[in-house]
Tab-separated table of C-alpha atoms in Angstrom:
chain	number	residue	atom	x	y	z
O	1	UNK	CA	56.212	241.067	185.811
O	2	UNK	CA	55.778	242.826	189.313
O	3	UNK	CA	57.307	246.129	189.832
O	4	UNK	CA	57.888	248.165	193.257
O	5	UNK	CA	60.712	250.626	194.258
O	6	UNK	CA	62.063	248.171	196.892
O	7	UNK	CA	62.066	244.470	197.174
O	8	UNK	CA	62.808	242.984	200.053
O	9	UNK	CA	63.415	239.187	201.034
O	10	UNK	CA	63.312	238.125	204.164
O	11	UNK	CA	60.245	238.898	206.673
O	12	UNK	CA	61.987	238.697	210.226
O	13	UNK	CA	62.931	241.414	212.134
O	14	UNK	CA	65.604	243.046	210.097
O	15	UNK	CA	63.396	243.114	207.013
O	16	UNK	CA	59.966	243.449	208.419
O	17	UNK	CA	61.301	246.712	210.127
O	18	UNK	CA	62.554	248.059	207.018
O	19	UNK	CA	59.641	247.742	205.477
O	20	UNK	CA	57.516	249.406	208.136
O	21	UNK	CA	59.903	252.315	207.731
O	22	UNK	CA	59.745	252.334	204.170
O	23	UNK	CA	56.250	252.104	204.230
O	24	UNK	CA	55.921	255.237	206.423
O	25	UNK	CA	58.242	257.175	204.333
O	26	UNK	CA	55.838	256.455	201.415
O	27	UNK	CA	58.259	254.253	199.565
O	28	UNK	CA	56.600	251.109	197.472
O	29	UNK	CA	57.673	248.169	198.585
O	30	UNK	CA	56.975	244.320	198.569
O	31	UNK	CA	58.679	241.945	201.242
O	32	UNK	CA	59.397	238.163	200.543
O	33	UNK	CA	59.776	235.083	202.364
O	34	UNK	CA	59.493	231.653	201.835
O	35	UNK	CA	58.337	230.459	204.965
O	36	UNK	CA	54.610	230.511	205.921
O	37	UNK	CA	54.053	232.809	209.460
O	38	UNK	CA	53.826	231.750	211.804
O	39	UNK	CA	57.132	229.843	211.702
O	40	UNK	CA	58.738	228.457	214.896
O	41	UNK	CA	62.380	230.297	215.037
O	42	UNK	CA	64.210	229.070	218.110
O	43	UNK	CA	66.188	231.699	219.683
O	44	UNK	CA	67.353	233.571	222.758
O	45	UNK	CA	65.131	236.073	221.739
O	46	UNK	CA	66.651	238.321	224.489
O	47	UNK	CA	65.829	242.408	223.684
O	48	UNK	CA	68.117	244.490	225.636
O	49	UNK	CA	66.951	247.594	226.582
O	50	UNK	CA	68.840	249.757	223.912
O	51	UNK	CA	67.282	247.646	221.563
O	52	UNK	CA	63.492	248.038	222.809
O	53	UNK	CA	64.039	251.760	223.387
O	54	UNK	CA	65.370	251.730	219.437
O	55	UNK	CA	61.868	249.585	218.978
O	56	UNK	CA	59.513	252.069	220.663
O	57	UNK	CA	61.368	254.729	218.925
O	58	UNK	CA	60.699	253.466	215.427
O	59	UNK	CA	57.331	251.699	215.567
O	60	UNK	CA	55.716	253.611	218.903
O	61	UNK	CA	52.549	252.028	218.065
O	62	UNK	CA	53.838	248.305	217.614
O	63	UNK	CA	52.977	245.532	220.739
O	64	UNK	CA	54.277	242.842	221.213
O	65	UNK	CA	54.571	240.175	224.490
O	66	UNK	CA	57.750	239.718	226.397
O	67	UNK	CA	58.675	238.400	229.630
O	68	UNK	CA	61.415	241.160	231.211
O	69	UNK	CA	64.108	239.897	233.327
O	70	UNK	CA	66.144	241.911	235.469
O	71	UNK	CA	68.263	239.027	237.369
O	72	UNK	CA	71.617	237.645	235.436
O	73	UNK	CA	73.806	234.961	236.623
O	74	UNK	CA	77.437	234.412	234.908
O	75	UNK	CA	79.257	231.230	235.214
O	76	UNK	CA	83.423	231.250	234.387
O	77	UNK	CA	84.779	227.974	233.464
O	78	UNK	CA	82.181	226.163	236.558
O	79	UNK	CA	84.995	227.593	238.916
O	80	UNK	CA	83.958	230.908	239.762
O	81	UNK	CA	79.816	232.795	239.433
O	82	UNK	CA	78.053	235.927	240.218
O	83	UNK	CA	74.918	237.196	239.949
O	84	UNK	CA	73.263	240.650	239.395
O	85	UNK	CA	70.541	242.736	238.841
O	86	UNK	CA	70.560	244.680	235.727
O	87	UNK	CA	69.683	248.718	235.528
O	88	UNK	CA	66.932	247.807	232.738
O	89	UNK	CA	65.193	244.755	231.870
O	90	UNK	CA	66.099	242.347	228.751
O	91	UNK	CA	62.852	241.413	227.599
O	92	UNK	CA	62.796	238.047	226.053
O	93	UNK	CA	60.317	237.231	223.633
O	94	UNK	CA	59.043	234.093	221.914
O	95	UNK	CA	60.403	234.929	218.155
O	96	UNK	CA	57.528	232.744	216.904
O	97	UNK	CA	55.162	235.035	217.951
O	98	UNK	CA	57.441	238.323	217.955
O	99	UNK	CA	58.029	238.039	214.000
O	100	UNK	CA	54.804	237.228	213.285
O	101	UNK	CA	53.605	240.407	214.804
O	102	UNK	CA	56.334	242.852	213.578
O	103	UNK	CA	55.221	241.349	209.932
O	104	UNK	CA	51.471	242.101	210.694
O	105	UNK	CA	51.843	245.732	212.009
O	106	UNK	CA	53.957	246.060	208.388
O	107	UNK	CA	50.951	244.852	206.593
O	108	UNK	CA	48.689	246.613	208.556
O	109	UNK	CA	50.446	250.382	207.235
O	110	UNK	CA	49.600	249.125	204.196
O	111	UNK	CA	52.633	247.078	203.326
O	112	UNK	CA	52.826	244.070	200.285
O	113	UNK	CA	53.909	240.735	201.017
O	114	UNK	CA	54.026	237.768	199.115
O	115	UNK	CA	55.416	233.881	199.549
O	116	UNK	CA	58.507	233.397	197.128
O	117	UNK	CA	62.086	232.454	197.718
O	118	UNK	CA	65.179	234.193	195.785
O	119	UNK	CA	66.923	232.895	193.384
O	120	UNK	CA	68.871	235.553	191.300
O	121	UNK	CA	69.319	238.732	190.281
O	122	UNK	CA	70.215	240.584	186.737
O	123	UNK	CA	71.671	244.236	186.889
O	124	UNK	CA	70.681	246.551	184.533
O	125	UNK	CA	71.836	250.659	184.889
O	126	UNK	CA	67.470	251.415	185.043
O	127	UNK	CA	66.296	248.570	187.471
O	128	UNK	CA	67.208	245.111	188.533
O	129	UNK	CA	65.366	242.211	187.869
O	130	UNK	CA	64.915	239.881	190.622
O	131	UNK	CA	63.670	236.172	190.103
O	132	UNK	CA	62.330	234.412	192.555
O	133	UNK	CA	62.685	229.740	192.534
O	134	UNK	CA	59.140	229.919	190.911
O	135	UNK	CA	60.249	231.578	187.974
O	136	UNK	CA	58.408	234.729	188.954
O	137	UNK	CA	60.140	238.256	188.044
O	138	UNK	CA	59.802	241.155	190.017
O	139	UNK	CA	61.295	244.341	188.690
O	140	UNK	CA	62.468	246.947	191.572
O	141	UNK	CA	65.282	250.171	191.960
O	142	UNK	CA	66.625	248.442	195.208
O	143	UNK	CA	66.709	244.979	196.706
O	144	UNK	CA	67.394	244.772	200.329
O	145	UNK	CA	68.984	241.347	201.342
O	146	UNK	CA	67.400	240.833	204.946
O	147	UNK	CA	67.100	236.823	204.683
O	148	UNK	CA	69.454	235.825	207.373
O	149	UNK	CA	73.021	234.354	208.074
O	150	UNK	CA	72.725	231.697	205.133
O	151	UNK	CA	71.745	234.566	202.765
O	152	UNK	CA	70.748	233.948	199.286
O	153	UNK	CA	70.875	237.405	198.565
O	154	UNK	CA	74.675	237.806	199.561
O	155	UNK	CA	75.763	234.123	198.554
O	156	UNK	CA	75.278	236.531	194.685
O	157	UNK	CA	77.238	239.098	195.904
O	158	UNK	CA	80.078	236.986	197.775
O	159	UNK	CA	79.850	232.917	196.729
O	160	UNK	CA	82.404	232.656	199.257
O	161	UNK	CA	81.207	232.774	202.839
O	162	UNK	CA	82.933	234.721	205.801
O	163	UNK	CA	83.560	233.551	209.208
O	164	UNK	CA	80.459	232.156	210.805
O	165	UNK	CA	79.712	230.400	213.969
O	166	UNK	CA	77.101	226.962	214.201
O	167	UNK	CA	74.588	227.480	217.723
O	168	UNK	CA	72.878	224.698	218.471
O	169	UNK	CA	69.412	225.354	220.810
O	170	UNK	CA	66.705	223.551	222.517
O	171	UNK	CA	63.330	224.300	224.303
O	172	UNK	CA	63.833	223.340	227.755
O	173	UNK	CA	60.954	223.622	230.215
O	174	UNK	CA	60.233	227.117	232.219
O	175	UNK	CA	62.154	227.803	235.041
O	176	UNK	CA	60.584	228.650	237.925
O	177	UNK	CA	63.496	231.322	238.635
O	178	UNK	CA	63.151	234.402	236.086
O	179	UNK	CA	66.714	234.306	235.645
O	180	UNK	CA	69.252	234.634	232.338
O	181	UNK	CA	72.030	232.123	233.128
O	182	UNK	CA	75.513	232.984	230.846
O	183	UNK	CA	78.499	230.820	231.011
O	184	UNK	CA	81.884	231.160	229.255
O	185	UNK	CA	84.674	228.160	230.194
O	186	UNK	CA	88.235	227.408	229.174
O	187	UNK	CA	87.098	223.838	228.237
O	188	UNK	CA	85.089	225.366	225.541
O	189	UNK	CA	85.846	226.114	221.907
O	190	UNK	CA	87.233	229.023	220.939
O	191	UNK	CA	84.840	231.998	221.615
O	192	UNK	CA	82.535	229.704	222.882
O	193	UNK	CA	79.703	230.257	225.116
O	194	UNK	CA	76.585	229.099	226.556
O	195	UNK	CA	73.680	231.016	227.918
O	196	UNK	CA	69.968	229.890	229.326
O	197	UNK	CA	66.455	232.795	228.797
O	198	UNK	CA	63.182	233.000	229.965
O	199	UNK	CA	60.640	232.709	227.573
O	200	UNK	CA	57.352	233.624	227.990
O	201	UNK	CA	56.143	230.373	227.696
O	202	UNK	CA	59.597	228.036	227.751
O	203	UNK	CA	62.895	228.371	227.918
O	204	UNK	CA	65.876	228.564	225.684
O	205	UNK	CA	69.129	227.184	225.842
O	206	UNK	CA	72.317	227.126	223.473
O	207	UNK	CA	76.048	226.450	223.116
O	208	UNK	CA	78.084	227.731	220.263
O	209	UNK	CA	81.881	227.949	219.259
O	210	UNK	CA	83.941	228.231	216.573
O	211	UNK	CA	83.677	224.752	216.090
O	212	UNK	CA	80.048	223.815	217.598
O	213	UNK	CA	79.486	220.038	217.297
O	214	UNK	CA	76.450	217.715	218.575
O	215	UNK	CA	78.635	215.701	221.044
O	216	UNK	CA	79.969	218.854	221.968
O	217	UNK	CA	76.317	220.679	222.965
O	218	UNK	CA	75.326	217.170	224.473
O	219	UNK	CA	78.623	217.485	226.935
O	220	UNK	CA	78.081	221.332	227.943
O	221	UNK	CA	74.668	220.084	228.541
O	222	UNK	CA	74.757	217.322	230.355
O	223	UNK	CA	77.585	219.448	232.869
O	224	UNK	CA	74.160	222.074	233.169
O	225	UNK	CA	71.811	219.733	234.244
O	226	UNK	CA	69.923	219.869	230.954
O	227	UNK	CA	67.936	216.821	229.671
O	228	UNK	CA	68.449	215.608	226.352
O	229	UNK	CA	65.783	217.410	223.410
O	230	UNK	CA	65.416	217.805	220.186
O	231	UNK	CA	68.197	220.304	219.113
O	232	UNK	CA	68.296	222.902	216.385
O	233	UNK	CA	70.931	224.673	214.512
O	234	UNK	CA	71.110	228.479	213.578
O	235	UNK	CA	74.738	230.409	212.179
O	236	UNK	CA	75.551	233.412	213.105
O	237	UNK	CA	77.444	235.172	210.201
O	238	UNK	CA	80.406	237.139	211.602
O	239	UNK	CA	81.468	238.995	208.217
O	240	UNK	CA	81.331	242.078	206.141
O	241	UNK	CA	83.573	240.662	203.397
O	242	UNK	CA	81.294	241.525	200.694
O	243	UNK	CA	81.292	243.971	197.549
O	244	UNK	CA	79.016	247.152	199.178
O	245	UNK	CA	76.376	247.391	196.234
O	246	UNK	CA	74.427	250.631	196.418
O	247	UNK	CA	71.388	249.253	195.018
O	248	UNK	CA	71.740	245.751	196.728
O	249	UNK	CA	71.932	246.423	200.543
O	250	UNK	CA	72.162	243.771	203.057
O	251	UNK	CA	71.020	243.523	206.497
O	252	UNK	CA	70.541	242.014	209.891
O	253	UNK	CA	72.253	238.920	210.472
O	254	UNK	CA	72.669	238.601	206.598
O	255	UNK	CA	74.975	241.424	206.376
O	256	UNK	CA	76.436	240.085	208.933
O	257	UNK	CA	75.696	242.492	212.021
O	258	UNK	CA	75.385	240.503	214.980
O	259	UNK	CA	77.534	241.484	217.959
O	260	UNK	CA	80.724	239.491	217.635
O	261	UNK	CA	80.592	239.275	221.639
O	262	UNK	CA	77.307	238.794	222.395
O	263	UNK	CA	76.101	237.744	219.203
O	264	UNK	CA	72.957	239.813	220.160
O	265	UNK	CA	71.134	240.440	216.429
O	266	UNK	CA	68.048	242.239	216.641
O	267	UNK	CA	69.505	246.094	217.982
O	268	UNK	CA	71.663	245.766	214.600
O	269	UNK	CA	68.722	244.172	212.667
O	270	UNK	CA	66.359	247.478	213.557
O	271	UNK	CA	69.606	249.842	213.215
O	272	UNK	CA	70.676	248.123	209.813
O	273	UNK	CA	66.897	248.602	208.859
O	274	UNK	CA	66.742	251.988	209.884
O	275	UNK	CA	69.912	252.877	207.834
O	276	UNK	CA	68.765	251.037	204.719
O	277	UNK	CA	65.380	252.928	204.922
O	278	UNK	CA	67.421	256.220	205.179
O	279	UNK	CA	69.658	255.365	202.146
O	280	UNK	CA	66.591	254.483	200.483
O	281	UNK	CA	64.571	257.922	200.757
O	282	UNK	CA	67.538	260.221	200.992
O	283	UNK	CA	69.219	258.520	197.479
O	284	UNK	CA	72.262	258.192	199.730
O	285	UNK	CA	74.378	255.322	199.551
O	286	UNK	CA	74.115	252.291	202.295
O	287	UNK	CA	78.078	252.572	202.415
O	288	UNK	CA	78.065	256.098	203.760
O	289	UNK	CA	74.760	256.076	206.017
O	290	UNK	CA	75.727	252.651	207.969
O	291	UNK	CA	79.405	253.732	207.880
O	292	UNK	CA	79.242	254.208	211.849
O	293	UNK	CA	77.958	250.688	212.023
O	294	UNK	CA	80.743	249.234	209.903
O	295	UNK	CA	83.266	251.129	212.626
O	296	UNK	CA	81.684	249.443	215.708
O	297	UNK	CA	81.659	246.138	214.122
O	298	UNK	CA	85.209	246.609	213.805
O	299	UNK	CA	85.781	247.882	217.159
O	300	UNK	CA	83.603	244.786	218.128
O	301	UNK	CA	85.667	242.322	216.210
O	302	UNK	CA	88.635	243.783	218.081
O	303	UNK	CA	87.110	243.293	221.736
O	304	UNK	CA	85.687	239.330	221.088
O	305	UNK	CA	89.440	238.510	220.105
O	306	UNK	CA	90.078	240.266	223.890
O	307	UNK	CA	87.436	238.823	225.880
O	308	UNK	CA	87.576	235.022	224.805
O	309	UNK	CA	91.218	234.499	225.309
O	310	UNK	CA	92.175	232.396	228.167
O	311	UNK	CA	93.790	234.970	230.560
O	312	UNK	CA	90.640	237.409	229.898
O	313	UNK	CA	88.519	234.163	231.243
O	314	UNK	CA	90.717	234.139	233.996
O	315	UNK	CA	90.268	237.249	234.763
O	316	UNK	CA	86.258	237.575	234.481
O	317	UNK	CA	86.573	234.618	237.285
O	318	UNK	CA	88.749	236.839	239.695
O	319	UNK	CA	85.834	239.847	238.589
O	320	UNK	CA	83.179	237.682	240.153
O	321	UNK	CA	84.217	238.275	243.610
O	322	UNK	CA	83.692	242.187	243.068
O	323	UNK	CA	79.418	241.906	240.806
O	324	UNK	CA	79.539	245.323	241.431
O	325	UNK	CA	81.883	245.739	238.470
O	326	UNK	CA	80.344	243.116	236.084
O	327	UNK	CA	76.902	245.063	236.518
O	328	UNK	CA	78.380	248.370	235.701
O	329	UNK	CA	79.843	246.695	232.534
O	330	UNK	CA	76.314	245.037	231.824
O	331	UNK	CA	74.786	248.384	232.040
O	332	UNK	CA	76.896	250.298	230.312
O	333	UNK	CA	76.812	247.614	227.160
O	334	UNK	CA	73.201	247.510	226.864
O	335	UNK	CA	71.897	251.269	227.825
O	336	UNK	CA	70.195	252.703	225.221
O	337	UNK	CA	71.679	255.013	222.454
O	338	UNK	CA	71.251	258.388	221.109
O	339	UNK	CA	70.456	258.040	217.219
């Protein structure tokens, strides 16, 4: 049987980051994934610039590439548009590439990592045992759940999943305008949006609602001009309904951090990281040093059930006639934050 202070499954962002922080501290750890890296992960990929200041501020030595964009256009309901220039750049990455990296520079301080997918976990008051689908055991004083929004580690916690949106994406070819195209619409589902970013290499696009379906991406599509491709699906957890475990911690998108605007995920994936790592070292629990996390979800929660309802659309479509306003909202969302 293995043993290490902290296991961790899951080697994207949320969990790759926690284990560069853990491995800094000095903390024993091993990180576990099924998938082989490189693996293609289709997504936005969109940092905004609170969330690569929180990068450099954590990992000042990690590189990675990026295409910034400064130009945003927003679409209401095809009626009404605007476009801006932002304070800061959102620098979109390929996540292909960008995972694959942040899981290097955590082997590269010296961190474990090994192919395996989870399966359970047994409880003990000394150490918990985790087995992995190969019927390997790995014996560990914390296990950090940072495998994403269909989360193995919390479907033991919580069989019963929370609230969750479907977004369906394609790779689209690069536009020759370095723009990041947003668009919300009555016609949509309920808190539904799409948006369009500026890979470094291609571009992304994606719909999602409460109720996401094929024929429903093909429409919003076809009313952007965008060619048929082959489509992929990610969810986007929207829940903390789970029993808080002090020595099972969940992050990222599998604790269910993403914006519930935006659904932006990797500032709360490095955040979530950076709180489990302090938890961790200080013997404090998770509960306590991400409580200020759980309060802005909440006030988050509150804001989406705001900004989504029909008269709020209407209104963002009277606000672009004054961009002025939307930028200084833009801004003011996505500046970077005192830790």
């Amino acid at each position: 049987m293995k043993h290490t202070d902290v296991l961790i499954v899951g080697a994207g962002p949320a969990g790759s980051m926690c284990g560069c922080l853990l491995k800094k501290a000095g903390v024993d750890c091993l990180l576990v994934d099924h998938a082989t890296f490189p693996r293609d992960k289709i997504c936005g990929g969109g940092l905004t610039s609170k969330c690569w200041h929180l990068l450099e501020h954590l990992l000042p030595d990690f590189h990675y590439d990026f295409n910034p964009v400064n130009h945003i256009t927003i679409d209401i309901d095809g009626k009404a548009s605007c476009e801006f220039d932002l304070a800061k750049p959102i620098r979109i990455v390929a996540r292909k590439a960008f995972d694959h990296s942040l899981l290097q520079h955590y082997q590269s301080l010296g961190g474990a990592f090994m192919k395996g997918a989870f399966q359970t976990v047994e409880e003990s008051p000394s150490q918990l045992i985790v087995t992995l689908k190969s019927g390997e055991q790995i014996a560990c004083r914390y296990l950090v759940g940072a495998d994403g929004s269909n989360s193995r580690v919390r479907h033991y916690l919580t069989p019963n999943d929370g609230f969750r949106i479907l977004v369906l994406e394609q790779y689209v070819a690069k536009s020759e305008q370095n723009v990041i195209d947003v668009g919300v619409s009555l016609s949509y589902g309920q808190k539904g949006y799409y948006f369009r970013f500026p890979g470094p290499e291609v571009d992304v696009v994606g719909y999602g609602d409460n109720e996401t379906t094929l024929e429903k991406y093909r429409s919003v599509m076809r009313d952007k001009g965008i060619p048929e491709g082959k489509v992929r699906g990610a969810f986007v957890y929207f829940s903390n309904d789970y029993p808080l475990n002090d020595r099972i911690i969940l992050i990222g998108d599998a604790g269910g951090f993403a914006n519930r605007t935006s659904c932006e995920g990797l500032y709360d994936a490095f955040l979530t990281a950076l709180n489990a790592s302090k938890a961790i070292t200080s013997g404090r629990p998770f509960r306590e040093v991400n409580a200020p996390i759980f309060k802005k979800i909440k006030k988050e929660e509150r804001f989406a059930n705001i900004i989504y309802k029909p008269s709020t659309i209407r209104i963002l479509g009277l606000l672009c006639y004054f961009p002025g306003i939307l930028k200084w909202c833009f801004d003011h969302a996505l500046r970077p934050r005192k830790l």
